[in-house]
Amino acid sequence: MTKNALITGITGQDGAYIARLLLDKGYEVFGLHARRASDTLWRLRELDVLDRVELIEGDLTDLSSMIRAMNKSQATEVYNLGAQSFVATSWEQPILTGYVTGLGALNMMEAIRLTNQKARFYQASTSEMFGKIQESMQSEATPFYPRSPYGVAKLYAHWMTVNYRESFDMHCSSGILFNHESPLRGIEFVTRKVTDAVARIKQGKQKELRLGNIDAKRDWGHAADYVEAMWLMLQQDVPDDYVVATGRTTTVRDMCKIAFSHVGLNYEDFVVIDPKFYRPAEVEVLLGNPAKAKAKLGWEAKISLEEMITTMVNADMKRVAREV
Ligand code: NAP
Ligand code: F7E
């Protein structure tokens, strides 16, 4: 029997990758598509899945459209990936971030509860919930200390996921994913900002790259690997929370080195520190412990940071070359 899945945030980086993964596994895939004035479907086109998914118009802040999406899709698995996900913007739009990233998750769970309580739910939680880290390596047992309105909104959604699991016996799981990137990453995030700039500088279309705190450290993996972990969580008999990470942390500075040196450039000749990109409160370092995901899901990251960043640079070199 075909399985039906509903993905919120299908037009985002992870939404596109998990849509492809689920289609490859034979699912019928439905995606919530928030109406926008400009085109947001480029990622689904790049992965060649746009014609194979059914888009349902709706917004995470609108419970009635979520209920309609559940009824229309008849989904038995729901992946809640929709969010205002850019940390820096969450200080400029804290209330919107709370509505979409926090309450949006609750709307999705309420829609499930009102339509088909048996449907399985995945919540896209985040290492940003650890924020000002309370342990040098963060696991499912590490206390949370979010440092941005985004992190706080995600923590609300995380605890509501735990609460719905415990209150209503619903199959709700929370994946605490550390940073993951790909050639489909939004241009505002630091890895893609860097790989795009490397391509432009190499092709003579940009002179410098302005960045904020390049001493920040992140545990970076590849989105294509990480969506596998999401799917695995919903295949378990018992819902649970899992950290998904590589177990290696790297500075933004060293990530820049990898990206620039791939095209024979020295990052120090082009990177300019601009306080404009500093955040009101920074998450200095993140390092995840993926032991539980490995033991219980049999999951581990396959793609290295070097392979991912060089693939991203190669993709941006092609994109920039195509521009007129
Ligand atoms: P992304 O590329 O920013 O995608 C976010 C998605 O949410 C987009 O499809 C966006 O639609 C949609 N969206 C925004 N506001 C919405 C609304 N009001 N109603 C419905 N949909 C809305 O994010 P991502 O990197 O794929 O991440 C996926 C999820 O994982 C997010 O929840 C993110 O917070 C979380 N997460 C990401 C990472 C990471 O490193 N990538 C790590 C941990 C957790 P439009 O395209 O129309 O704007
Ligand atoms: O920043 C520093 C910045 O914006 C990474 C989201 O997917 O992962 C992401 O959040 C680091 C930070 O990602 C610039 O200060 C320096 O320390 O790429 P980012 P993020 O904030 O870690 C988590 C897990 C999520 O859940 C989020 O949704 O890089 N940094 N200079 C900069 N960052 C940006 N964006 N731009 C700069 O110029």
CSV table of C-alpha atoms and ligand atoms in Angstrom, one decimal:
chain,number,residue,atom,x,y,z
A,1,MET,CA,0.0,0.0,0.0
A,2,THR,CA,1.3,3.5,-0.8
A,3,LYS,CA,2.1,5.7,2.1
A,4,ASN,CA,1.2,9.3,2.1
A,5,ALA,CA,3.4,12.0,3.6
A,6,LEU,CA,2.8,15.7,4.2
A,7,ILE,CA,5.8,18.0,4.4
A,8,THR,CA,5.6,21.6,5.7
A,9,GLY,CA,8.5,23.7,4.4
A,10,ILE,CA,8.7,21.6,1.2
A,11,THR,CA,10.2,24.6,-0.6
A,12,GLY,CA,13.1,24.8,1.8
A,13,GLN,CA,16.4,23.0,1.7
A,14,ASP,CA,15.4,20.0,3.9
A,15,GLY,CA,11.9,19.9,2.4
A,16,ALA,CA,13.3,19.3,-1.1
A,17,TYR,CA,15.7,16.6,0.0
A,18,ILE,CA,13.1,14.7,2.1
A,19,ALA,CA,10.6,15.0,-0.8
A,20,ARG,CA,13.1,13.2,-3.0
A,21,LEU,CA,13.9,10.6,-0.4
A,22,LEU,CA,10.2,9.8,0.2
A,23,LEU,CA,9.4,9.7,-3.5
A,24,ASP,CA,12.3,7.3,-4.0
A,25,LYS,CA,10.8,5.1,-1.3
A,26,GLY,CA,7.4,5.0,-3.1
A,27,TYR,CA,5.5,7.5,-1.0
A,28,GLU,CA,2.9,9.9,-2.3
A,29,VAL,CA,4.2,13.2,-1.3
A,30,PHE,CA,2.2,16.3,-0.4
A,31,GLY,CA,3.7,19.7,0.5
A,32,LEU,CA,2.3,22.7,2.2
A,33,HIS,CA,3.0,25.7,0.0
A,34,ALA,CA,2.7,29.1,1.5
A,35,ARG,CA,1.6,31.7,-1.1
A,36,ARG,CA,4.5,34.1,-2.0
A,37,ALA,CA,4.7,36.8,-4.6
A,38,SER,CA,7.9,35.4,-6.0
A,39,ASP,CA,8.9,31.9,-7.1
A,40,THR,CA,10.0,29.6,-4.2
A,41,LEU,CA,10.0,26.3,-6.2
A,42,TRP,CA,13.6,26.4,-7.5
A,43,ARG,CA,14.9,23.7,-5.1
A,44,LEU,CA,12.1,21.2,-6.1
A,45,ARG,CA,13.1,21.9,-9.7
A,46,GLU,CA,16.8,21.4,-9.0
A,47,LEU,CA,16.1,18.0,-7.5
A,48,ASP,CA,13.7,17.2,-10.3
A,49,VAL,CA,10.8,16.4,-8.0
A,50,LEU,CA,8.4,19.4,-8.7
A,51,ASP,CA,6.2,17.4,-11.0
A,52,ARG,CA,6.1,14.4,-8.6
A,53,VAL,CA,4.8,16.2,-5.5
A,54,GLU,CA,1.3,17.6,-4.9
A,55,LEU,CA,1.4,21.1,-3.4
A,56,ILE,CA,-1.4,22.2,-1.1
A,57,GLU,CA,-1.8,25.9,-0.4
A,58,GLY,CA,-1.6,26.8,3.3
A,59,ASP,CA,0.3,28.6,6.0
A,60,LEU,CA,1.5,27.2,9.4
A,61,THR,CA,-0.1,30.1,11.2
A,62,ASP,CA,-3.5,29.1,9.8
A,63,LEU,CA,-5.0,26.1,11.6
A,64,SER,CA,-7.8,25.7,9.1
A,65,SER,CA,-5.4,25.3,6.2
A,66,MET,CA,-3.5,22.7,8.2
A,67,ILE,CA,-6.6,20.7,8.8
A,68,ARG,CA,-7.4,20.9,5.1
A,69,ALA,CA,-3.9,19.8,4.3
A,70,MET,CA,-4.4,16.7,6.6
A,71,ASN,CA,-7.7,15.9,5.0
A,72,LYS,CA,-6.5,16.3,1.5
A,73,SER,CA,-3.3,14.4,1.9
A,74,GLN,CA,-4.6,11.6,4.1
A,75,ALA,CA,-1.0,11.7,5.4
A,76,THR,CA,0.2,9.0,7.8
A,77,GLU,CA,3.6,10.7,8.2
A,78,VAL,CA,3.9,14.5,8.7
A,79,TYR,CA,7.3,16.2,8.6
A,80,ASN,CA,7.1,19.7,10.1
A,81,LEU,CA,10.0,21.5,8.5
A,82,GLY,CA,8.3,24.9,7.9
A,83,ALA,CA,9.8,27.8,9.9
A,84,GLN,CA,11.2,31.3,9.9
A,85,SER,CA,14.6,29.6,10.2
A,86,PHE,CA,17.2,32.4,9.9
A,87,VAL,CA,18.5,33.1,13.4
A,88,ALA,CA,19.6,36.7,12.6
A,89,THR,CA,16.1,37.6,11.3
A,90,SER,CA,14.5,36.3,14.5
A,91,TRP,CA,15.7,39.4,16.4
A,92,GLU,CA,14.1,41.7,13.7
A,93,GLN,CA,10.8,39.6,13.6
A,94,PRO,CA,10.6,37.9,17.0
A,95,ILE,CA,6.8,37.8,17.0
A,96,LEU,CA,6.5,36.4,13.5
A,97,THR,CA,9.2,33.8,14.4
A,98,GLY,CA,7.1,32.9,17.5
A,99,TYR,CA,4.0,32.4,15.5
A,100,VAL,CA,5.5,30.4,12.6
A,101,THR,CA,8.4,28.5,14.3
A,102,GLY,CA,6.8,28.0,17.7
A,103,LEU,CA,3.0,28.1,17.3
A,104,GLY,CA,3.1,26.7,13.8
A,105,ALA,CA,4.3,23.4,15.1
A,106,LEU,CA,1.4,23.3,17.6
A,107,ASN,CA,-1.1,24.1,14.8
A,108,MET,CA,0.3,21.1,12.8
A,109,MET,CA,0.0,18.8,15.8
A,110,GLU,CA,-3.6,20.1,16.6
A,111,ALA,CA,-4.5,19.4,12.9
A,112,ILE,CA,-3.2,15.9,13.3
A,113,ARG,CA,-5.1,15.5,16.6
A,114,LEU,CA,-8.3,16.7,15.1
A,115,THR,CA,-8.1,14.6,11.9
A,116,ASN,CA,-6.0,11.4,12.4
A,117,GLN,CA,-4.3,11.1,15.7
A,118,LYS,CA,-2.5,8.0,14.5
A,119,ALA,CA,-0.4,9.9,11.9
A,120,ARG,CA,3.2,10.1,12.9
A,121,PHE,CA,4.8,13.6,13.4
A,122,TYR,CA,8.4,14.8,13.0
A,123,GLN,CA,9.4,18.1,14.5
A,124,ALA,CA,12.4,19.9,13.1
A,125,SER,CA,14.1,20.8,16.4
A,126,THR,CA,17.6,22.4,16.4
A,127,SER,CA,20.9,22.6,18.2
A,128,GLU,CA,20.1,26.3,18.6
A,129,MET,CA,18.1,25.2,21.6
A,130,PHE,CA,21.5,24.4,23.3
A,131,GLY,CA,22.6,28.0,22.7
A,132,LYS,CA,24.9,28.9,25.5
A,133,ILE,CA,26.1,25.4,25.9
A,134,GLN,CA,25.8,23.7,29.3
A,135,GLU,CA,28.1,20.7,28.3
A,136,SER,CA,31.0,20.6,25.9
A,137,MET,CA,29.3,17.9,23.8
A,138,GLN,CA,25.6,18.2,23.5
A,139,SER,CA,23.3,15.1,23.7
A,140,GLU,CA,19.6,14.5,24.3
A,141,ALA,CA,20.3,14.9,28.1
A,142,THR,CA,22.0,18.3,27.9
A,143,PRO,CA,20.0,21.2,29.4
A,144,PHE,CA,18.8,23.8,26.9
A,145,TYR,CA,19.8,27.5,27.0
A,146,PRO,CA,18.5,29.2,23.8
A,147,ARG,CA,20.2,32.5,22.8
A,148,SER,CA,17.8,33.9,20.1
A,149,PRO,CA,14.1,34.3,19.6
A,150,TYR,CA,14.4,31.5,17.0
A,151,GLY,CA,16.0,29.2,19.6
A,152,VAL,CA,13.3,30.0,22.1
A,153,ALA,CA,10.5,29.5,19.6
A,154,LYS,CA,12.0,26.1,18.6
A,155,LEU,CA,12.2,25.1,22.3
A,156,TYR,CA,8.5,25.8,22.7
A,157,ALA,CA,7.8,23.6,19.7
A,158,HIS,CA,10.1,20.9,21.0
A,159,TRP,CA,8.4,20.7,24.4
A,160,MET,CA,5.0,20.8,22.8
A,161,THR,CA,6.1,17.8,20.7
A,162,VAL,CA,7.1,16.0,23.9
A,163,ASN,CA,3.9,17.0,25.6
A,164,TYR,CA,1.6,15.8,22.8
A,165,ARG,CA,3.5,12.5,22.8
A,166,GLU,CA,3.0,12.1,26.6
A,167,SER,CA,-0.6,13.6,26.8
A,168,PHE,CA,-2.3,12.0,23.8
A,169,ASP,CA,-0.1,9.0,23.1
A,170,MET,CA,0.6,10.5,19.7
A,171,HIS,CA,3.7,9.3,17.7
A,172,CYS,CA,5.5,12.6,17.9
A,173,SER,CA,9.3,12.7,17.5
A,174,SER,CA,11.8,15.6,17.7
A,175,GLY,CA,15.0,15.6,15.8
A,176,ILE,CA,17.5,17.9,17.4
A,177,LEU,CA,19.5,18.6,14.2
A,178,PHE,CA,22.8,20.4,14.1
A,179,ASN,CA,23.6,22.7,11.2
A,180,HIS,CA,23.3,21.0,7.9
A,181,GLU,CA,24.0,22.5,4.5
A,182,SER,CA,24.1,21.7,0.8
A,183,PRO,CA,24.1,23.4,-2.6
A,184,LEU,CA,20.4,24.1,-1.9
A,185,ARG,CA,21.1,26.1,1.3
A,186,GLY,CA,19.6,29.6,1.5
A,187,ILE,CA,22.1,32.3,0.5
A,188,GLU,CA,21.7,34.1,3.9
A,189,PHE,CA,23.3,31.2,5.8
A,190,VAL,CA,27.1,31.4,6.3
A,191,THR,CA,28.3,28.4,4.3
A,192,ARG,CA,26.3,29.3,1.2
A,193,LYS,CA,27.1,33.0,1.6
A,194,VAL,CA,30.8,31.9,1.5
A,195,THR,CA,30.6,29.4,-1.3
A,196,ASP,CA,28.6,31.9,-3.5
A,197,ALA,CA,31.2,34.7,-2.7
A,198,VAL,CA,34.1,32.3,-3.6
A,199,ALA,CA,32.5,31.7,-7.0
A,200,ARG,CA,31.9,35.4,-7.6
A,201,ILE,CA,35.3,36.4,-6.5
A,202,LYS,CA,37.0,33.7,-8.6
A,203,GLN,CA,34.9,34.9,-11.7
A,204,GLY,CA,35.7,38.5,-11.1
A,205,LYS,CA,32.1,39.5,-10.1
A,206,GLN,CA,32.8,40.4,-6.5
A,207,LYS,CA,35.8,41.9,-4.7
A,208,GLU,CA,35.4,41.0,-1.0
A,209,LEU,CA,33.3,39.0,1.4
A,210,ARG,CA,31.9,40.7,4.5
A,211,LEU,CA,31.3,38.4,7.5
A,212,GLY,CA,30.6,38.7,11.2
A,213,ASN,CA,32.0,36.4,13.9
A,214,ILE,CA,34.3,34.0,12.1
A,215,ASP,CA,35.5,32.4,15.4
A,216,ALA,CA,32.0,30.8,15.9
A,217,LYS,CA,32.2,27.0,15.7
A,218,ARG,CA,29.5,24.8,14.2
A,219,ASP,CA,29.0,21.0,13.8
A,220,TRP,CA,28.2,21.0,10.1
A,221,GLY,CA,26.7,18.0,8.2
A,222,HIS,CA,25.0,17.5,4.8
A,223,ALA,CA,21.2,17.9,4.5
A,224,ALA,CA,20.9,14.8,2.3
A,225,ASP,CA,22.4,12.7,5.1
A,226,TYR,CA,20.2,14.4,7.8
A,227,VAL,CA,16.8,13.9,6.1
A,228,GLU,CA,17.5,10.1,6.3
A,229,ALA,CA,17.6,10.5,10.1
A,230,MET,CA,14.2,12.2,10.0
A,231,TRP,CA,12.6,9.4,8.1
A,232,LEU,CA,14.2,6.7,10.3
A,233,MET,CA,12.7,8.4,13.4
A,234,LEU,CA,9.2,8.0,12.0
A,235,GLN,CA,9.8,4.3,11.2
A,236,GLN,CA,10.5,3.5,14.9
A,237,ASP,CA,7.7,1.7,17.0
A,238,VAL,CA,8.3,4.2,19.8
A,239,PRO,CA,8.5,8.0,19.2
A,240,ASP,CA,11.5,9.7,20.8
A,241,ASP,CA,14.0,12.6,20.6
A,242,TYR,CA,17.4,12.3,18.8
A,243,VAL,CA,20.4,14.5,18.4
A,244,VAL,CA,21.6,14.4,14.7
A,245,ALA,CA,25.2,15.7,14.3
A,246,THR,CA,28.6,14.7,13.0
A,247,GLY,CA,30.6,14.9,16.3
A,248,ARG,CA,33.1,17.4,14.8
A,249,THR,CA,33.2,21.1,15.2
A,250,THR,CA,34.9,23.7,12.9
A,251,THR,CA,35.2,27.5,13.0
A,252,VAL,CA,33.6,29.7,10.3
A,253,ARG,CA,37.2,30.8,9.6
A,254,ASP,CA,38.3,27.2,8.8
A,255,MET,CA,35.2,26.6,6.7
A,256,CYS,CA,36.2,29.7,4.7
A,257,LYS,CA,39.7,28.3,4.3
A,258,ILE,CA,38.3,25.1,2.8
A,259,ALA,CA,36.1,27.0,0.4
A,260,PHE,CA,38.6,29.6,-0.9
A,261,SER,CA,41.5,27.1,-1.2
A,262,HIS,CA,39.3,24.8,-3.4
A,263,VAL,CA,39.7,27.4,-6.2
A,264,GLY,CA,43.2,28.4,-5.3
A,265,LEU,CA,42.5,31.5,-3.3
A,266,ASN,CA,43.5,32.6,0.2
A,267,TYR,CA,40.5,33.6,2.3
A,268,GLU,CA,42.6,36.2,4.2
A,269,ASP,CA,42.9,38.3,1.0
A,270,PHE,CA,39.1,38.7,0.7
A,271,VAL,CA,37.3,38.3,4.0
A,272,VAL,CA,36.5,41.6,5.7
A,273,ILE,CA,35.0,41.6,9.3
A,274,ASP,CA,31.9,43.7,9.4
A,275,PRO,CA,30.2,44.3,12.9
A,276,LYS,CA,26.9,44.5,11.0
A,277,PHE,CA,26.8,40.8,10.9
A,278,TYR,CA,27.4,40.3,14.6
A,279,ARG,CA,24.4,39.0,16.5
A,280,PRO,CA,22.9,40.5,19.7
A,281,ALA,CA,23.7,37.2,21.5
A,282,GLU,CA,25.9,34.6,19.8
A,283,VAL,CA,26.0,30.8,20.0
A,284,GLU,CA,29.8,30.5,20.2
A,285,VAL,CA,30.2,26.8,19.7
A,286,LEU,CA,28.1,23.7,19.0
A,287,LEU,CA,29.2,20.1,19.0
A,288,GLY,CA,26.7,17.3,18.9
A,289,ASN,CA,26.9,13.7,20.2
A,290,PRO,CA,25.1,11.5,17.7
A,291,ALA,CA,25.6,8.3,19.7
A,292,LYS,CA,21.9,7.6,20.3
A,293,ALA,CA,21.0,8.1,16.7
A,294,LYS,CA,23.7,5.7,15.8
A,295,ALA,CA,22.7,3.1,18.4
A,296,LYS,CA,18.9,3.3,17.9
A,297,LEU,CA,18.4,4.4,14.3
A,298,GLY,CA,21.6,3.0,12.8
A,299,TRP,CA,22.3,6.5,11.4
A,300,GLU,CA,25.6,8.3,11.0
A,301,ALA,CA,26.8,11.2,8.8
A,302,LYS,CA,28.5,10.0,5.6
A,303,ILE,CA,29.5,13.3,3.9
A,304,SER,CA,32.5,15.2,5.3
A,305,LEU,CA,32.7,18.9,5.7
A,306,GLU,CA,35.4,19.1,3.0
A,307,GLU,CA,33.4,17.1,0.5
A,308,MET,CA,30.2,19.2,1.2
A,309,ILE,CA,31.9,22.6,1.0
A,310,THR,CA,33.8,21.8,-2.2
A,311,THR,CA,30.5,20.4,-3.8
A,312,MET,CA,28.8,23.7,-2.8
A,313,VAL,CA,31.6,25.8,-4.3
A,314,ASN,CA,31.4,23.7,-7.5
A,315,ALA,CA,27.6,24.2,-7.7
A,316,ASP,CA,28.0,28.0,-7.2
A,317,MET,CA,30.8,28.2,-9.8
A,318,LYS,CA,28.3,26.8,-12.3
A,319,ARG,CA,25.4,29.0,-11.2
A,320,VAL,CA,27.5,32.2,-11.3
A,321,ALA,CA,28.9,31.3,-14.7
A,322,ARG,CA,25.4,30.9,-16.1
A,323,GLU,CA,24.4,34.4,-14.9
A,324,VAL,CA,24.3,37.1,-17.6
B,1,NAP,P1,14.6,26.7,5.1
B,1,NAP,O1,15.3,26.4,3.9
B,1,NAP,O2,14.6,28.1,5.6
B,1,NAP,O3,13.0,26.4,4.8
B,1,NAP,C1,12.0,26.9,5.6
B,1,NAP,C2,10.7,26.5,4.9
B,1,NAP,O4,9.6,27.0,5.8
B,1,NAP,C3,10.4,27.1,3.5
B,1,NAP,O5,9.8,26.1,2.7
B,1,NAP,C4,9.4,28.2,3.8
B,1,NAP,O6,8.6,28.5,2.7
B,1,NAP,C5,8.6,27.6,4.9
B,1,NAP,N1,7.8,28.6,5.7
B,1,NAP,C6,8.2,29.7,6.2
B,1,NAP,N2,7.2,30.4,6.8
B,1,NAP,C7,6.1,29.6,6.6
B,1,NAP,C8,4.8,29.7,7.0
B,1,NAP,N3,4.3,30.8,7.7
B,1,NAP,N4,3.9,28.7,6.6
B,1,NAP,C9,4.3,27.6,6.0
B,1,NAP,N5,5.6,27.5,5.6
B,1,NAP,C10,6.5,28.4,5.9
B,1,NAP,O7,14.9,25.7,6.3
B,1,NAP,P2,15.7,24.3,6.2
B,1,NAP,O8,17.2,24.6,6.3
B,1,NAP,O9,15.2,23.5,5.1
B,1,NAP,O10,15.3,23.7,7.6
B,1,NAP,C11,14.1,22.9,7.7
B,1,NAP,C12,13.7,23.0,9.2
B,1,NAP,O11,14.7,22.5,10.0
B,1,NAP,C13,13.3,24.4,9.7
B,1,NAP,O12,12.3,24.2,10.6
B,1,NAP,C14,14.6,24.8,10.4
B,1,NAP,O13,14.3,25.7,11.4
B,1,NAP,C15,15.0,23.4,11.0
B,1,NAP,N6,16.4,23.2,11.2
B,1,NAP,C16,17.3,23.5,10.2
B,1,NAP,C17,18.7,23.3,10.4
B,1,NAP,C18,19.7,23.5,9.4
B,1,NAP,O14,20.9,23.6,9.7
B,1,NAP,N7,19.3,23.6,8.1
B,1,NAP,C19,19.1,22.7,11.7
B,1,NAP,C20,18.2,22.4,12.6
B,1,NAP,C21,16.8,22.7,12.4
B,1,NAP,P3,9.0,29.7,1.7
B,1,NAP,O15,10.0,29.1,0.8
B,1,NAP,O16,7.7,29.9,1.0
B,1,NAP,O17,9.5,30.8,2.5
B,2,F7E,O1,25.4,31.1,11.1
B,2,F7E,C1,28.3,33.1,12.0
B,2,F7E,C2,27.1,33.3,12.8
B,2,F7E,O2,23.4,31.7,9.9
B,2,F7E,C3,26.4,30.2,11.6
B,2,F7E,C4,20.0,27.7,10.8
B,2,F7E,O3,19.8,26.7,9.9
B,2,F7E,O4,21.6,26.3,12.0
B,2,F7E,C5,21.4,27.6,11.3
B,2,F7E,O5,21.6,28.6,12.3
B,2,F7E,C6,27.5,31.0,12.3
B,2,F7E,C7,26.9,31.9,13.4
B,2,F7E,O6,23.5,29.4,10.9
B,2,F7E,C8,28.2,35.5,9.3
B,2,F7E,O7,27.2,34.4,13.7
B,2,F7E,C9,29.6,34.9,10.8
B,2,F7E,O8,27.7,31.8,14.6
B,2,F7E,O9,24.9,29.9,8.9
B,2,F7E,P1,24.3,30.6,10.1
B,2,F7E,P2,23.0,29.3,12.4
B,2,F7E,O10,22.8,30.7,13.0
B,2,F7E,O11,24.0,28.4,13.2
B,2,F7E,C10,20.7,26.1,13.1
B,2,F7E,C11,21.1,24.7,13.6
B,2,F7E,C12,19.3,26.3,12.8
B,2,F7E,O12,18.4,25.6,13.3
B,2,F7E,C13,19.0,27.5,12.0
B,2,F7E,O13,17.7,27.4,11.4
B,2,F7E,O14,28.2,31.8,11.4
B,2,F7E,N1,28.5,34.1,11.0
B,2,F7E,N2,29.4,35.7,9.8
B,2,F7E,C14,27.6,34.4,10.0
B,2,F7E,N3,26.4,33.9,9.7
B,2,F7E,C15,25.7,34.5,8.7
B,2,F7E,N4,24.5,34.0,8.4
B,2,F7E,N5,26.3,35.5,8.0
B,2,F7E,C16,27.5,36.0,8.2
B,2,F7E,O15,27.9,36.9,7.5
